[in-house]
Amino acid sequence: MSDAIFAELNRAARLPVETAGVLLASVVSTKSGPRLLGRRLLWVNEDAYARREADGLSIRSSGYVHALGEAANMQAAAVWLHTHPGVGSRPVPSRHDHDVDSELIDVFRLRTGSPYYVSMVIAPTSDTLSFTGSIWSSDDTRWALDRIQVVGDRLQALSSFERHQRSEHAMFDRNIRAFGPAMQATLDELRVGIIGCGGTGSSVAEQLARLGVRQFTLVDPDELTASNVTRLYGSTLAQVGAPKVEVVGAHLRDINPSVQVDQLRSSICVQSTAESLTDCDVLFGCTDDNAGRLVLSRLATYMMLPVIDCGVLLSADAHSRVAGIDGRVTTLVPGQACLVCRGRINLRRAASELLTPDERKRRAEEGYAPALGGVEPAVVSFTTAVAAAAICELLERLIGYGPSPRPSEVLLRMHEREISTNRAEPRIGHYCHEAAGKVGLGITTPFLEQTWSQ
């Protein structure tokens, strides 16, 4: 959910009496279960409460029926939620809450047209919220709501009140001394997707594993070449010819045997691969192709999936003399401009990258498509520096040690020893603008409302 919706929940949870509302959410089916994308929060009107006290409430149907109609119009599920007031209260449903759920399941499903009914209880803590909840599908499958992820200027991940968290491993002692055990637990539960496993991507993966991230989805279609070994962490000349995702995946498991890796030897421009990334909590864009960045940019908006996109450009003249060393780290979250609005994607090159090699050559010769570049210079020191800047962006947004509001882009001009930052808002009318209604829209046909190669 957005940080604005979370702020509303936080405010309501701190009222002295129980408060109820309906959260309208898109539902995305992933291999680990349904994922809800909170889009709009509607509170029960004051006159719909038949009783509202610190230890209970009852509500007339007029308090939620209008919300179910809106959910149906948005093709969203309706999440029935209420608060348990008082810092330290247990957000655990009472027997009465269970009875209410039994009464509402069929009503909510029938009026929204969604196969899902979701119920949630929230309570305030000293600095945030605690919660429990359940998702019921029409075939009576039940999932526990295990986590709330807040996406915005800050990134927050709250685990359910009833969820058992792993004890910290001794190897992360120095991290815990810096960030505390709660942050270590957050890193432990994140699933991170890394798109591109070259110099930047392998460095991002290495750092995340050493920070305590254990769940990875690695995406890269290529095999390791001899010239990759100078930059790709964990690689050796003996592995030349092996898929990059396998090289990086094996290296992560060597660092921490409890790491779990999904290795997709594919391009993010393949629809099934892009769909599989909806299971992740955050994505790192470490690909150098424009078409892949278009997909990442839409995933950030449609799936409310934070993307940290990296770019490295090393310029050299005809005599192999370095002319420029530039790096870019852009954080894509709702409210901030996408890569298209920022002019970070060459749309003609993106279109050309999606053509077959023969068709691309023919169109380039006819002047209808730009010829794609050849082998670019790359040096491990610079790709690693940009990867480290990207990891620092993730940590800063999880921990919040920097200024607020946070910049959404960091530009590194290493040849000039300069760093600059900026914030850019979406263009009016573009899909990443809130008024376009695409933020958290979820699964669409076609996927992400874009054309896919067959």
Tab-separated table of N, CA and C in Angstrom, residues 1-2 5-6 9 20-26 36-43 67-68 71 74 76-81 108 112 118 120 145 148:
chain	number	residue	atom	x	y	z
A	1	MET	N	0.840	-1.187	0.000
A	1	MET	CA	0.000	0.000	0.000
A	1	MET	C	0.882	1.246	0.000
A	2	SER	N	0.244	2.366	-0.405
A	2	SER	CA	1.010	3.607	-0.435
A	2	SER	C	1.237	4.127	0.983
A	5	ILE	N	-2.018	5.827	2.377
A	5	ILE	CA	-3.016	4.936	2.982
A	5	ILE	C	-2.532	4.447	4.339
A	6	PHE	N	-1.245	4.108	4.422
A	6	PHE	CA	-0.712	3.631	5.707
A	6	PHE	C	-0.823	4.717	6.769
A	9	LEU	N	-4.307	4.683	8.117
A	9	LEU	CA	-4.503	3.558	9.044
A	9	LEU	C	-3.882	3.870	10.404
A	20	ALA	N	-13.763	1.311	11.876
A	20	ALA	CA	-13.838	0.306	10.813
A	20	ALA	C	-13.813	0.973	9.446
A	21	GLY	N	-13.382	0.221	8.469
A	21	GLY	CA	-13.335	0.739	7.100
A	21	GLY	C	-13.161	-0.387	6.097
A	22	VAL	N	-13.142	-0.001	4.836
A	22	VAL	CA	-12.959	-0.965	3.748
A	22	VAL	C	-11.811	-0.481	2.866
A	23	LEU	N	-10.811	-1.343	2.683
A	23	LEU	CA	-9.694	-1.052	1.788
A	23	LEU	C	-9.957	-1.746	0.452
A	24	LEU	N	-9.966	-0.968	-0.626
A	24	LEU	CA	-10.168	-1.541	-1.952
A	24	LEU	C	-8.801	-1.906	-2.519
A	25	ALA	N	-8.676	-3.168	-2.950
A	25	ALA	CA	-7.343	-3.652	-3.335
A	25	ALA	C	-7.420	-4.544	-4.568
A	26	SER	N	-6.482	-4.321	-5.506
A	26	SER	CA	-6.305	-5.268	-6.597
A	26	SER	C	-5.650	-6.528	-6.032
A	36	LEU	N	-2.099	-8.366	-2.333
A	36	LEU	CA	-3.082	-7.292	-2.420
A	36	LEU	C	-2.375	-5.965	-2.656
A	37	LEU	N	-2.913	-5.193	-3.581
A	37	LEU	CA	-2.368	-3.858	-3.859
A	37	LEU	C	-3.409	-2.833	-3.414
A	38	GLY	N	-3.212	-2.230	-2.253
A	38	GLY	CA	-4.188	-1.289	-1.704
A	38	GLY	C	-4.293	-0.038	-2.547
A	39	ARG	N	-5.525	0.309	-2.955
A	39	ARG	CA	-5.693	1.447	-3.869
A	39	ARG	C	-6.505	2.587	-3.266
A	40	ARG	N	-7.469	2.251	-2.419
A	40	ARG	CA	-8.302	3.306	-1.847
A	40	ARG	C	-8.870	2.830	-0.515
A	41	LEU	N	-8.962	3.748	0.441
A	41	LEU	CA	-9.453	3.414	1.776
A	41	LEU	C	-10.707	4.226	2.065
A	42	LEU	N	-11.797	3.528	2.417
A	42	LEU	CA	-13.064	4.193	2.720
A	42	LEU	C	-13.455	3.858	4.147
A	43	TRP	N	-13.588	4.881	4.981
A	43	TRP	CA	-13.965	4.661	6.375
A	43	TRP	C	-15.489	4.592	6.494
A	67	ALA	N	-19.009	1.050	-0.333
A	67	ALA	CA	-17.629	0.676	-0.641
A	67	ALA	C	-17.586	-0.571	-1.523
A	68	LEU	N	-18.515	-1.478	-1.306
A	68	LEU	CA	-18.523	-2.700	-2.116
A	68	LEU	C	-18.870	-2.371	-3.565
A	71	ALA	N	-15.764	-1.068	-5.111
A	71	ALA	CA	-14.843	-2.181	-5.376
A	71	ALA	C	-15.234	-2.898	-6.666
A	74	MET	N	-14.172	-0.950	-9.649
A	74	MET	CA	-12.718	-0.970	-9.838
A	74	MET	C	-12.185	-2.378	-10.085
A	76	ALA	N	-11.952	-4.664	-7.909
A	76	ALA	CA	-11.047	-4.865	-6.774
A	76	ALA	C	-11.728	-5.722	-5.706
A	77	ALA	N	-10.916	-6.289	-4.823
A	77	ALA	CA	-11.434	-6.974	-3.643
A	77	ALA	C	-11.634	-5.942	-2.538
A	78	ALA	N	-12.511	-6.271	-1.594
A	78	ALA	CA	-12.770	-5.369	-0.475
A	78	ALA	C	-12.218	-5.990	0.803
A	79	VAL	N	-11.366	-5.249	1.487
A	79	VAL	CA	-10.745	-5.712	2.729
A	79	VAL	C	-11.495	-5.073	3.893
A	80	TRP	N	-12.158	-5.902	4.702
A	80	TRP	CA	-12.867	-5.393	5.870
A	80	TRP	C	-11.871	-5.270	7.014
A	81	LEU	N	-11.711	-4.066	7.559
A	81	LEU	CA	-10.710	-3.891	8.612
A	81	LEU	C	-11.301	-3.083	9.768
A	108	PHE	N	-19.740	-9.691	0.825
A	108	PHE	CA	-18.617	-8.993	0.176
A	108	PHE	C	-18.322	-9.605	-1.200
A	112	THR	N	-19.010	-7.413	-4.655
A	112	THR	CA	-17.811	-6.938	-5.347
A	112	THR	C	-17.526	-7.735	-6.617
A	118	VAL	N	-11.410	-10.546	2.504
A	118	VAL	CA	-10.213	-10.305	3.321
A	118	VAL	C	-10.626	-9.560	4.578
A	120	MET	N	-9.057	-7.857	8.340
A	120	MET	CA	-7.809	-7.442	8.985
A	120	MET	C	-8.113	-6.686	10.277
A	145	LEU	N	-2.639	-13.190	6.306
A	145	LEU	CA	-1.944	-11.983	5.853
A	145	LEU	C	-0.622	-11.913	6.615
A	148	ILE	N	2.639	-6.460	5.628
A	148	ILE	CA	2.217	-5.209	4.992
A	148	ILE	C	3.473	-4.521	4.479
